[in-house]
């Protein structure tokens, strides 16, 4: 039995397809514990892929240090939060780190195959989410309510943003990462992917998430002005098509245009900054241990359900790490990313892994990315791919 699990269920070929399949099943069986099943799978990955002998460079050492600090912060429990909050933090932040070590053990071809399969799984889930968004069946509305994705069951709330299967923030982020991959695939003369790219872009606009939209803008600027390997002709053609689609949307759907403009208006941005500033000021003022924090999981969205907490961070992953794991945990994580950020991966012909890595770090300035079950395994895997490229001299990601 274990041989079957080891050969197929723990295979790199099936993790994200299995995870997304569980998400789809939860549409009909809303008590399905997707997070618990994910945690069990991730734990098995730890047993299979990690040993101290595989810590071979300074990035590995800092990643291990970060994980150790997270576990120590769980034992410290300075914030006296509910025990379930600490389990939540362990499951969604620490356990996915196994995919960092997993990626390093794969060949270049296997790494590419994993990323391609993840992207295709994301695209299928986006298409299913679009059908549900259009039809708005009762079970989908119940699913959104059960997951606290929408506040009530009106069609306005269901269709206010494109929520997909994961909620608007995770949906927009996964859509962005698939867009980055497709952008590079199109530059390799795979023009058949352009319609899929355009559909993903439209869905990204429909989410109206500023961090994801700014992330896409960053990648376009990065490709046009900072990379010498870009096929600029292809990028300009894509931008021209996007402009045509945009003009059509403004004419046919003026209310959508107005909604997007409001999301980027000074008023909306100012409200977001004030909210984040208030959270940060209040939480840091009440933080009892700056070195080790209040314990992993004690200050995020799950913990925020407790009304008596004074240290709660909803919209900045770095402040969240500071409050939960202290200066030591935040410093260990930042130091682990620094060698990759300062490397020359930008010169690679296939730069999508490096760009996705940077975009997730940028998004973490405005969202608690480390709490998202469908994103963190991908982040750690991409991190491992970038480290493999830097230290093992793989010429293309």
PDB file of N, CA and C in Angstrom, residues 167-269:
ATOM      1  N   UNK A 167     -11.456  32.202  -4.011  1.00  0.00           N
ATOM      2  CA  UNK A 167     -11.537  33.537  -3.436  1.00  0.00           C
ATOM      3  C   UNK A 167     -10.722  34.498  -4.274  1.00  0.00           C
ATOM      4  N   UNK A 168     -11.062  35.765  -4.209  1.00  0.00           N
ATOM      5  CA  UNK A 168     -10.552  36.714  -5.193  1.00  0.00           C
ATOM      6  C   UNK A 168      -9.031  36.901  -5.124  1.00  0.00           C
ATOM      7  N   UNK A 169      -8.447  36.897  -3.930  1.00  0.00           N
ATOM      8  CA  UNK A 169      -7.004  37.146  -3.819  1.00  0.00           C
ATOM      9  C   UNK A 169      -6.192  35.976  -4.365  1.00  0.00           C
ATOM     10  N   UNK A 170      -6.532  34.760  -3.956  1.00  0.00           N
ATOM     11  CA  UNK A 170      -5.812  33.592  -4.474  1.00  0.00           C
ATOM     12  C   UNK A 170      -6.069  33.397  -5.962  1.00  0.00           C
ATOM     13  N   UNK A 171      -7.312  33.629  -6.398  1.00  0.00           N
ATOM     14  CA  UNK A 171      -7.643  33.473  -7.816  1.00  0.00           C
ATOM     15  C   UNK A 171      -6.839  34.444  -8.667  1.00  0.00           C
ATOM     16  N   UNK A 172      -6.788  35.710  -8.260  1.00  0.00           N
ATOM     17  CA  UNK A 172      -6.041  36.713  -9.032  1.00  0.00           C
ATOM     18  C   UNK A 172      -4.557  36.381  -9.066  1.00  0.00           C
ATOM     19  N   UNK A 173      -4.019  35.894  -7.962  1.00  0.00           N
ATOM     20  CA  UNK A 173      -2.593  35.574  -7.895  1.00  0.00           C
ATOM     21  C   UNK A 173      -2.248  34.381  -8.780  1.00  0.00           C
ATOM     22  N   UNK A 174      -3.020  33.313  -8.685  1.00  0.00           N
ATOM     23  CA  UNK A 174      -2.772  32.141  -9.527  1.00  0.00           C
ATOM     24  C   UNK A 174      -2.927  32.484 -11.001  1.00  0.00           C
ATOM     25  N   UNK A 175      -3.913  33.321 -11.302  1.00  0.00           N
ATOM     26  CA  UNK A 175      -4.122  33.776 -12.679  1.00  0.00           C
ATOM     27  C   UNK A 175      -2.895  34.544 -13.176  1.00  0.00           C
ATOM     28  N   UNK A 176      -2.336  35.389 -12.319  1.00  0.00           N
ATOM     29  CA  UNK A 176      -1.141  36.156 -12.677  1.00  0.00           C
ATOM     30  C   UNK A 176       0.041  35.237 -12.965  1.00  0.00           C
ATOM     31  N   UNK A 177       0.258  34.224 -12.144  1.00  0.00           N
ATOM     32  CA  UNK A 177       1.402  33.331 -12.340  1.00  0.00           C
ATOM     33  C   UNK A 177       1.254  32.546 -13.646  1.00  0.00           C
ATOM     34  N   UNK A 178       0.030  32.142 -13.956  1.00  0.00           N
ATOM     35  CA  UNK A 178      -0.211  31.458 -15.231  1.00  0.00           C
ATOM     36  C   UNK A 178       0.042  32.405 -16.400  1.00  0.00           C
ATOM     37  N   UNK A 179      -0.336  33.677 -16.243  1.00  0.00           N
ATOM     38  CA  UNK A 179      -0.078  34.675 -17.288  1.00  0.00           C
ATOM     39  C   UNK A 179       1.412  34.834 -17.544  1.00  0.00           C
ATOM     40  N   UNK A 180       2.200  34.875 -16.483  1.00  0.00           N
ATOM     41  CA  UNK A 180       3.651  35.024 -16.630  1.00  0.00           C
ATOM     42  C   UNK A 180       4.229  33.834 -17.398  1.00  0.00           C
ATOM     43  N   UNK A 181       3.792  32.646 -17.044  1.00  0.00           N
ATOM     44  CA  UNK A 181       4.261  31.449 -17.751  1.00  0.00           C
ATOM     45  C   UNK A 181       3.868  31.502 -19.222  1.00  0.00           C
ATOM     46  N   UNK A 182       2.601  31.833 -19.500  1.00  0.00           N
ATOM     47  CA  UNK A 182       2.121  31.870 -20.885  1.00  0.00           C
ATOM     48  C   UNK A 182       2.830  32.956 -21.686  1.00  0.00           C
ATOM     49  N   UNK A 183       3.157  34.067 -21.051  1.00  0.00           N
ATOM     50  CA  UNK A 183       3.872  35.141 -21.742  1.00  0.00           C
ATOM     51  C   UNK A 183       5.208  34.640 -22.274  1.00  0.00           C
ATOM     52  N   UNK A 184       5.898  33.837 -21.490  1.00  0.00           N
ATOM     53  CA  UNK A 184       7.180  33.285 -21.932  1.00  0.00           C
ATOM     54  C   UNK A 184       6.986  32.170 -22.944  1.00  0.00           C
ATOM     55  N   UNK A 185       5.920  31.403 -22.777  1.00  0.00           N
ATOM     56  CA  UNK A 185       5.642  30.332 -23.732  1.00  0.00           C
ATOM     57  C   UNK A 185       5.340  30.914 -25.110  1.00  0.00           C
ATOM     58  N   UNK A 186       4.604  32.022 -25.149  1.00  0.00           N
ATOM     59  CA  UNK A 186       4.284  32.683 -26.420  1.00  0.00           C
ATOM     60  C   UNK A 186       5.550  33.221 -27.081  1.00  0.00           C
ATOM     61  N   UNK A 187       6.475  33.727 -26.276  1.00  0.00           N
ATOM     62  CA  UNK A 187       7.728  34.240 -26.836  1.00  0.00           C
ATOM     63  C   UNK A 187       8.571  33.131 -27.468  1.00  0.00           C
ATOM     64  N   UNK A 188       8.295  31.888 -27.104  1.00  0.00           N
ATOM     65  CA  UNK A 188       9.006  30.759 -27.715  1.00  0.00           C
ATOM     66  C   UNK A 188       8.317  30.298 -28.995  1.00  0.00           C
ATOM     67  N   UNK A 189       7.532  31.206 -29.572  1.00  0.00           N
ATOM     68  CA  UNK A 189       6.837  30.971 -30.843  1.00  0.00           C
ATOM     69  C   UNK A 189       5.658  30.006 -30.705  1.00  0.00           C
ATOM     70  N   UNK A 190       5.133  29.884 -29.497  1.00  0.00           N
ATOM     71  CA  UNK A 190       3.937  29.064 -29.278  1.00  0.00           C
ATOM     72  C   UNK A 190       2.709  29.977 -29.332  1.00  0.00           C
ATOM     73  N   UNK A 191       2.388  30.468 -30.537  1.00  0.00           N
ATOM     74  CA  UNK A 191       1.330  31.475 -30.706  1.00  0.00           C
ATOM     75  C   UNK A 191      -0.065  30.924 -30.401  1.00  0.00           C
ATOM     76  N   UNK A 192      -0.201  29.605 -30.370  1.00  0.00           N
ATOM     77  CA  UNK A 192      -1.510  29.014 -30.077  1.00  0.00           C
ATOM     78  C   UNK A 192      -1.968  29.332 -28.654  1.00  0.00           C
ATOM     79  N   UNK A 193      -1.037  29.767 -27.813  1.00  0.00           N
ATOM     80  CA  UNK A 193      -1.383  30.066 -26.425  1.00  0.00           C
ATOM     81  C   UNK A 193      -1.926  31.479 -26.248  1.00  0.00           C
ATOM     82  N   UNK A 194      -1.917  32.296 -27.289  1.00  0.00           N
ATOM     83  CA  UNK A 194      -2.374  33.684 -27.165  1.00  0.00           C
ATOM     84  C   UNK A 194      -3.830  33.773 -26.707  1.00  0.00           C
ATOM     85  N   UNK A 195      -4.784  32.986 -27.274  1.00  0.00           N
ATOM     86  CA  UNK A 195      -6.176  33.074 -26.777  1.00  0.00           C
ATOM     87  C   UNK A 195      -6.299  32.750 -25.289  1.00  0.00           C
ATOM     88  N   UNK A 196      -5.531  31.759 -24.816  1.00  0.00           N
ATOM     89  CA  UNK A 196      -5.561  31.414 -23.389  1.00  0.00           C
ATOM     90  C   UNK A 196      -4.997  32.563 -22.568  1.00  0.00           C
ATOM     91  N   UNK A 197      -3.914  33.165 -23.062  1.00  0.00           N
ATOM     92  CA  UNK A 197      -3.325  34.315 -22.383  1.00  0.00           C
ATOM     93  C   UNK A 197      -4.344  35.440 -22.252  1.00  0.00           C
ATOM     94  N   UNK A 198      -5.073  35.735 -23.329  1.00  0.00           N
ATOM     95  CA  UNK A 198      -6.046  36.824 -23.310  1.00  0.00           C
ATOM     96  C   UNK A 198      -7.204  36.525 -22.355  1.00  0.00           C
ATOM     97  N   UNK A 199      -7.653  35.272 -22.327  1.00  0.00           N
ATOM     98  CA  UNK A 199      -8.721  34.903 -21.393  1.00  0.00           C
ATOM     99  C   UNK A 199      -8.252  35.087 -19.950  1.00  0.00           C
ATOM    100  N   UNK A 200      -7.035  34.653 -19.664  1.00  0.00           N
ATOM    101  CA  UNK A 200      -6.491  34.831 -18.320  1.00  0.00           C
ATOM    102  C   UNK A 200      -6.385  36.307 -17.960  1.00  0.00           C
ATOM    103  N   UNK A 201      -5.998  37.125 -18.930  1.00  0.00           N
ATOM    104  CA  UNK A 201      -5.868  38.559 -18.663  1.00  0.00           C
ATOM    105  C   UNK A 201      -7.230  39.180 -18.350  1.00  0.00           C
ATOM    106  N   UNK A 202      -8.255  38.795 -19.104  1.00  0.00           N
ATOM    107  CA  UNK A 202      -9.608  39.302 -18.837  1.00  0.00           C
ATOM    108  C   UNK A 202     -10.059  38.890 -17.436  1.00  0.00           C
ATOM    109  N   UNK A 203      -9.793  37.644 -17.061  1.00  0.00           N
ATOM    110  CA  UNK A 203     -10.166  37.176 -15.724  1.00  0.00           C
ATOM    111  C   UNK A 203      -9.396  37.932 -14.648  1.00  0.00           C
ATOM    112  N   UNK A 204      -8.128  38.245 -14.931  1.00  0.00           N
ATOM    113  CA  UNK A 204      -7.333  39.023 -13.984  1.00  0.00           C
ATOM    114  C   UNK A 204      -7.956  40.398 -13.763  1.00  0.00           C
ATOM    115  N   UNK A 205      -8.400  41.042 -14.839  1.00  0.00           N
ATOM    116  CA  UNK A 205      -9.072  42.334 -14.724  1.00  0.00           C
ATOM    117  C   UNK A 205     -10.354  42.193 -13.903  1.00  0.00           C
ATOM    118  N   UNK A 206     -11.090  41.112 -14.124  1.00  0.00           N
ATOM    119  CA  UNK A 206     -12.367  40.912 -13.430  1.00  0.00           C
ATOM    120  C   UNK A 206     -12.190  40.698 -11.926  1.00  0.00           C
ATOM    121  N   UNK A 207     -10.994  40.274 -11.494  1.00  0.00           N
ATOM    122  CA  UNK A 207     -10.760  40.143 -10.051  1.00  0.00           C
ATOM    123  C   UNK A 207     -10.567  41.509  -9.393  1.00  0.00           C
ATOM    124  N   UNK A 208     -10.080  42.480 -10.162  1.00  0.00           N
ATOM    125  CA  UNK A 208      -9.863  43.852  -9.687  1.00  0.00           C
ATOM    126  C   UNK A 208      -8.939  43.902  -8.470  1.00  0.00           C
ATOM    127  N   UNK A 209      -7.983  43.002  -8.401  1.00  0.00           N
ATOM    128  CA  UNK A 209      -7.010  43.031  -7.311  1.00  0.00           C
ATOM    129  C   UNK A 209      -5.811  43.869  -7.726  1.00  0.00           C
ATOM    130  N   UNK A 210      -5.552  44.925  -6.974  1.00  0.00           N
ATOM    131  CA  UNK A 210      -4.476  45.847  -7.337  1.00  0.00           C
ATOM    132  C   UNK A 210      -3.112  45.161  -7.326  1.00  0.00           C
ATOM    133  N   UNK A 211      -2.847  44.314  -6.333  1.00  0.00           N
ATOM    134  CA  UNK A 211      -1.521  43.698  -6.236  1.00  0.00           C
ATOM    135  C   UNK A 211      -1.228  42.814  -7.446  1.00  0.00           C
ATOM    136  N   UNK A 212      -2.235  42.069  -7.913  1.00  0.00           N
ATOM    137  CA  UNK A 212      -2.035  41.201  -9.078  1.00  0.00           C
ATOM    138  C   UNK A 212      -1.880  42.020 -10.354  1.00  0.00           C
ATOM    139  N   UNK A 213      -2.682  43.074 -10.500  1.00  0.00           N
ATOM    140  CA  UNK A 213      -2.598  43.910 -11.696  1.00  0.00           C
ATOM    141  C   UNK A 213      -1.271  44.663 -11.743  1.00  0.00           C
ATOM    142  N   UNK A 214      -0.832  45.174 -10.604  1.00  0.00           N
ATOM    143  CA  UNK A 214       0.475  45.827 -10.559  1.00  0.00           C
ATOM    144  C   UNK A 214       1.593  44.812 -10.807  1.00  0.00           C
ATOM    145  N   UNK A 215       1.392  43.568 -10.357  1.00  0.00           N
ATOM    146  CA  UNK A 215       2.370  42.516 -10.621  1.00  0.00           C
ATOM    147  C   UNK A 215       2.517  42.251 -12.105  1.00  0.00           C
ATOM    148  N   UNK A 216       1.392  42.232 -12.823  1.00  0.00           N
ATOM    149  CA  UNK A 216       1.445  42.037 -14.275  1.00  0.00           C
ATOM    150  C   UNK A 216       2.158  43.212 -14.943  1.00  0.00           C
ATOM    151  N   UNK A 217       1.854  44.428 -14.494  1.00  0.00           N
ATOM    152  CA  UNK A 217       2.519  45.608 -15.047  1.00  0.00           C
ATOM    153  C   UNK A 217       4.023  45.540 -14.801  1.00  0.00           C
ATOM    154  N   UNK A 218       4.424  45.089 -13.619  1.00  0.00           N
ATOM    155  CA  UNK A 218       5.840  44.946 -13.293  1.00  0.00           C
ATOM    156  C   UNK A 218       6.526  43.985 -14.262  1.00  0.00           C
ATOM    157  N   UNK A 219       5.880  42.852 -14.541  1.00  0.00           N
ATOM    158  CA  UNK A 219       6.468  41.847 -15.435  1.00  0.00           C
ATOM    159  C   UNK A 219       6.620  42.405 -16.844  1.00  0.00           C
ATOM    160  N   UNK A 220       5.612  43.143 -17.327  1.00  0.00           N
ATOM    161  CA  UNK A 220       5.693  43.731 -18.669  1.00  0.00           C
ATOM    162  C   UNK A 220       6.858  44.716 -18.748  1.00  0.00           C
ATOM    163  N   UNK A 221       6.987  45.589 -17.744  1.00  0.00           N
ATOM    164  CA  UNK A 221       8.099  46.551 -17.714  1.00  0.00           C
ATOM    165  C   UNK A 221       9.432  45.812 -17.627  1.00  0.00           C
ATOM    166  N   UNK A 222       9.466  44.792 -16.798  1.00  0.00           N
ATOM    167  CA  UNK A 222      10.663  43.967 -16.633  1.00  0.00           C
ATOM    168  C   UNK A 222      11.092  43.371 -17.971  1.00  0.00           C
ATOM    169  N   UNK A 223      10.125  42.836 -18.711  1.00  0.00           N
ATOM    170  CA  UNK A 223      10.418  42.197 -19.989  1.00  0.00           C
ATOM    171  C   UNK A 223      10.869  43.216 -21.039  1.00  0.00           C
ATOM    172  N   UNK A 224      10.241  44.382 -21.056  1.00  0.00           N
ATOM    173  CA  UNK A 224      10.533  45.365 -22.100  1.00  0.00           C
ATOM    174  C   UNK A 224      11.842  46.108 -21.875  1.00  0.00           C
ATOM    175  N   UNK A 225      12.165  46.389 -20.605  1.00  0.00           N
ATOM    176  CA  UNK A 225      13.271  47.313 -20.344  1.00  0.00           C
ATOM    177  C   UNK A 225      14.439  46.718 -19.559  1.00  0.00           C
ATOM    178  N   UNK A 226      14.221  45.618 -18.836  1.00  0.00           N
ATOM    179  CA  UNK A 226      15.274  45.110 -17.968  1.00  0.00           C
ATOM    180  C   UNK A 226      15.881  43.796 -18.440  1.00  0.00           C
ATOM    181  N   UNK A 227      15.261  43.170 -19.412  1.00  0.00           N
ATOM    182  CA  UNK A 227      15.760  41.880 -19.888  1.00  0.00           C
ATOM    183  C   UNK A 227      16.255  41.984 -21.326  1.00  0.00           C
ATOM    184  N   UNK A 228      17.404  41.370 -21.588  1.00  0.00           N
ATOM    185  CA  UNK A 228      17.959  41.375 -22.938  1.00  0.00           C
ATOM    186  C   UNK A 228      17.495  40.174 -23.759  1.00  0.00           C
ATOM    187  N   UNK A 229      16.762  39.265 -23.129  1.00  0.00           N
ATOM    188  CA  UNK A 229      16.338  38.042 -23.809  1.00  0.00           C
ATOM    189  C   UNK A 229      14.904  38.116 -24.312  1.00  0.00           C
ATOM    190  N   UNK A 230      14.245  39.254 -24.108  1.00  0.00           N
ATOM    191  CA  UNK A 230      12.829  39.359 -24.442  1.00  0.00           C
ATOM    192  C   UNK A 230      12.611  39.478 -25.943  1.00  0.00           C
ATOM    193  N   UNK A 231      11.577  38.817 -26.429  1.00  0.00           N
ATOM    194  CA  UNK A 231      11.106  39.021 -27.796  1.00  0.00           C
ATOM    195  C   UNK A 231      10.141  40.207 -27.756  1.00  0.00           C
ATOM    196  N   UNK A 232      10.693  41.410 -27.900  1.00  0.00           N
ATOM    197  CA  UNK A 232       9.897  42.623 -27.701  1.00  0.00           C
ATOM    198  C   UNK A 232       8.782  42.756 -28.732  1.00  0.00           C
ATOM    199  N   UNK A 233       8.975  42.215 -29.907  1.00  0.00           N
ATOM    200  CA  UNK A 233       7.930  42.266 -30.928  1.00  0.00           C
ATOM    201  C   UNK A 233       6.678  41.535 -30.451  1.00  0.00           C
ATOM    202  N   UNK A 234       6.871  40.363 -29.866  1.00  0.00           N
ATOM    203  CA  UNK A 234       5.737  39.592 -29.351  1.00  0.00           C
ATOM    204  C   UNK A 234       5.052  40.346 -28.216  1.00  0.00           C
ATOM    205  N   UNK A 235       5.845  40.935 -27.310  1.00  0.00           N
ATOM    206  CA  UNK A 235       5.271  41.689 -26.186  1.00  0.00           C
ATOM    207  C   UNK A 235       4.428  42.846 -26.695  1.00  0.00           C
ATOM    208  N   UNK A 236       4.934  43.577 -27.687  1.00  0.00           N
ATOM    209  CA  UNK A 236       4.199  44.728 -28.223  1.00  0.00           C
ATOM    210  C   UNK A 236       2.912  44.289 -28.922  1.00  0.00           C
ATOM    211  N   UNK A 237       2.960  43.164 -29.627  1.00  0.00           N
ATOM    212  CA  UNK A 237       1.740  42.645 -30.267  1.00  0.00           C
ATOM    213  C   UNK A 237       0.695  42.301 -29.207  1.00  0.00           C
ATOM    214  N   UNK A 238       1.128  41.665 -28.137  1.00  0.00           N
ATOM    215  CA  UNK A 238       0.207  41.311 -27.054  1.00  0.00           C
ATOM    216  C   UNK A 238      -0.380  42.566 -26.417  1.00  0.00           C
ATOM    217  N   UNK A 239       0.451  43.581 -26.188  1.00  0.00           N
ATOM    218  CA  UNK A 239      -0.041  44.834 -25.612  1.00  0.00           C
ATOM    219  C   UNK A 239      -1.036  45.512 -26.545  1.00  0.00           C
ATOM    220  N   UNK A 240      -0.798  45.412 -27.846  1.00  0.00           N
ATOM    221  CA  UNK A 240      -1.736  45.988 -28.818  1.00  0.00           C
ATOM    222  C   UNK A 240      -3.092  45.275 -28.742  1.00  0.00           C
ATOM    223  N   UNK A 241      -3.063  43.945 -28.666  1.00  0.00           N
ATOM    224  CA  UNK A 241      -4.313  43.182 -28.555  1.00  0.00           C
ATOM    225  C   UNK A 241      -5.034  43.537 -27.255  1.00  0.00           C
ATOM    226  N   UNK A 242      -4.268  43.681 -26.171  1.00  0.00           N
ATOM    227  CA  UNK A 242      -4.867  44.069 -24.887  1.00  0.00           C
ATOM    228  C   UNK A 242      -5.532  45.438 -25.000  1.00  0.00           C
ATOM    229  N   UNK A 243      -4.874  46.366 -25.713  1.00  0.00           N
ATOM    230  CA  UNK A 243      -5.449  47.702 -25.897  1.00  0.00           C
ATOM    231  C   UNK A 243      -6.764  47.638 -26.670  1.00  0.00           C
ATOM    232  N   UNK A 244      -6.813  46.806 -27.701  1.00  0.00           N
ATOM    233  CA  UNK A 244      -8.054  46.644 -28.479  1.00  0.00           C
ATOM    234  C   UNK A 244      -9.168  46.087 -27.594  1.00  0.00           C
ATOM    235  N   UNK A 245      -8.829  45.056 -26.811  1.00  0.00           N
ATOM    236  CA  UNK A 245      -9.821  44.477 -25.894  1.00  0.00           C
ATOM    237  C   UNK A 245     -10.283  45.522 -24.882  1.00  0.00           C
ATOM    238  N   UNK A 246      -9.334  46.327 -24.392  1.00  0.00           N
ATOM    239  CA  UNK A 246      -9.677  47.367 -23.426  1.00  0.00           C
ATOM    240  C   UNK A 246     -10.629  48.401 -23.994  1.00  0.00           C
ATOM    241  N   UNK A 247     -10.379  48.849 -25.220  1.00  0.00           N
ATOM    242  CA  UNK A 247     -11.265  49.832 -25.858  1.00  0.00           C
ATOM    243  C   UNK A 247     -12.660  49.251 -26.073  1.00  0.00           C
ATOM    244  N   UNK A 248     -12.714  47.988 -26.463  1.00  0.00           N
ATOM    245  CA  UNK A 248     -14.015  47.325 -26.641  1.00  0.00           C
ATOM    246  C   UNK A 248     -14.757  47.234 -25.309  1.00  0.00           C
ATOM    247  N   UNK A 249     -14.027  46.878 -24.242  1.00  0.00           N
ATOM    248  CA  UNK A 249     -14.659  46.748 -22.925  1.00  0.00           C
ATOM    249  C   UNK A 249     -15.174  48.090 -22.418  1.00  0.00           C
ATOM    250  N   UNK A 250     -14.412  49.164 -22.659  1.00  0.00           N
ATOM    251  CA  UNK A 250     -14.844  50.492 -22.215  1.00  0.00           C
ATOM    252  C   UNK A 250     -16.133  50.899 -22.911  1.00  0.00           C
ATOM    253  N   UNK A 251     -16.238  50.554 -24.192  1.00  0.00           N
ATOM    254  CA  UNK A 251     -17.437  50.930 -24.951  1.00  0.00           C
ATOM    255  C   UNK A 251     -18.641  50.070 -24.581  1.00  0.00           C
ATOM    256  N   UNK A 252     -18.428  48.765 -24.426  1.00  0.00           N
ATOM    257  CA  UNK A 252     -19.543  47.849 -24.198  1.00  0.00           C
ATOM    258  C   UNK A 252     -19.890  47.676 -22.720  1.00  0.00           C
ATOM    259  N   UNK A 253     -18.901  47.836 -21.836  1.00  0.00           N
ATOM    260  CA  UNK A 253     -19.141  47.622 -20.399  1.00  0.00           C
ATOM    261  C   UNK A 253     -18.588  48.809 -19.604  1.00  0.00           C
ATOM    262  N   UNK A 254     -19.212  49.977 -19.734  1.00  0.00           N
ATOM    263  CA  UNK A 254     -18.692  51.164 -19.047  1.00  0.00           C
ATOM    264  C   UNK A 254     -18.670  51.017 -17.531  1.00  0.00           C
ATOM    265  N   UNK A 255     -19.614  50.218 -16.974  1.00  0.00           N
ATOM    266  CA  UNK A 255     -19.643  50.045 -15.516  1.00  0.00           C
ATOM    267  C   UNK A 255     -18.409  49.282 -15.030  1.00  0.00           C
ATOM    268  N   UNK A 256     -17.916  48.332 -15.848  1.00  0.00           N
ATOM    269  CA  UNK A 256     -16.696  47.614 -15.487  1.00  0.00           C
ATOM    270  C   UNK A 256     -15.506  48.560 -15.496  1.00  0.00           C
ATOM    271  N   UNK A 257     -15.445  49.418 -16.498  1.00  0.00           N
ATOM    272  CA  UNK A 257     -14.363  50.400 -16.583  1.00  0.00           C
ATOM    273  C   UNK A 257     -14.373  51.314 -15.357  1.00  0.00           C
ATOM    274  N   UNK A 258     -15.567  51.781 -14.973  1.00  0.00           N
ATOM    275  CA  UNK A 258     -15.677  52.669 -13.813  1.00  0.00           C
ATOM    276  C   UNK A 258     -15.250  51.955 -12.532  1.00  0.00           C
ATOM    277  N   UNK A 259     -15.615  50.673 -12.410  1.00  0.00           N
ATOM    278  CA  UNK A 259     -15.238  49.912 -11.217  1.00  0.00           C
ATOM    279  C   UNK A 259     -13.726  49.740 -11.129  1.00  0.00           C
ATOM    280  N   UNK A 260     -13.089  49.442 -12.269  1.00  0.00           N
ATOM    281  CA  UNK A 260     -11.631  49.280 -12.285  1.00  0.00           C
ATOM    282  C   UNK A 260     -10.950  50.598 -11.945  1.00  0.00           C
ATOM    283  N   UNK A 261     -11.449  51.697 -12.522  1.00  0.00           N
ATOM    284  CA  UNK A 261     -10.862  53.003 -12.247  1.00  0.00           C
ATOM    285  C   UNK A 261     -10.981  53.378 -10.774  1.00  0.00           C
ATOM    286  N   UNK A 262     -12.121  53.002 -10.152  1.00  0.00           N
ATOM    287  CA  UNK A 262     -12.287  53.305  -8.730  1.00  0.00           C
ATOM    288  C   UNK A 262     -11.284  52.528  -7.895  1.00  0.00           C
ATOM    289  N   UNK A 263     -11.022  51.265  -8.284  1.00  0.00           N
ATOM    290  CA  UNK A 263     -10.072  50.454  -7.524  1.00  0.00           C
ATOM    291  C   UNK A 263      -8.683  51.070  -7.519  1.00  0.00           C
ATOM    292  N   UNK A 264      -8.376  51.838  -8.578  1.00  0.00           N
ATOM    293  CA  UNK A 264      -7.061  52.461  -8.677  1.00  0.00           C
ATOM    294  C   UNK A 264      -7.099  53.952  -8.360  1.00  0.00           C
ATOM    295  N   UNK A 265      -8.238  54.422  -7.882  1.00  0.00           N
ATOM    296  CA  UNK A 265      -8.368  55.842  -7.556  1.00  0.00           C
ATOM    297  C   UNK A 265      -7.612  56.161  -6.274  1.00  0.00           C
ATOM    298  N   UNK A 266      -7.299  57.429  -6.107  1.00  0.00           N
ATOM    299  CA  UNK A 266      -6.597  57.859  -4.907  1.00  0.00           C
ATOM    300  C   UNK A 266      -7.376  57.564  -3.644  1.00  0.00           C
ATOM    301  N   UNK A 267      -8.706  57.683  -3.717  1.00  0.00           N
ATOM    302  CA  UNK A 267      -9.546  57.440  -2.540  1.00  0.00           C
ATOM    303  C   UNK A 267      -9.446  55.993  -2.070  1.00  0.00           C
ATOM    304  N   UNK A 268      -9.550  55.045  -3.008  1.00  0.00           N
ATOM    305  CA  UNK A 268      -9.503  53.630  -2.639  1.00  0.00           C
ATOM    306  C   UNK A 268      -8.115  53.243  -2.142  1.00  0.00           C
ATOM    307  N   UNK A 269      -7.081  53.744  -2.804  1.00  0.00           N
ATOM    308  CA  UNK A 269      -5.707  53.455  -2.377  1.00  0.00           C
ATOM    309  C   UNK A 269      -5.448  54.032  -0.992  1.00  0.00           C
TER     310      UNK A 269
END
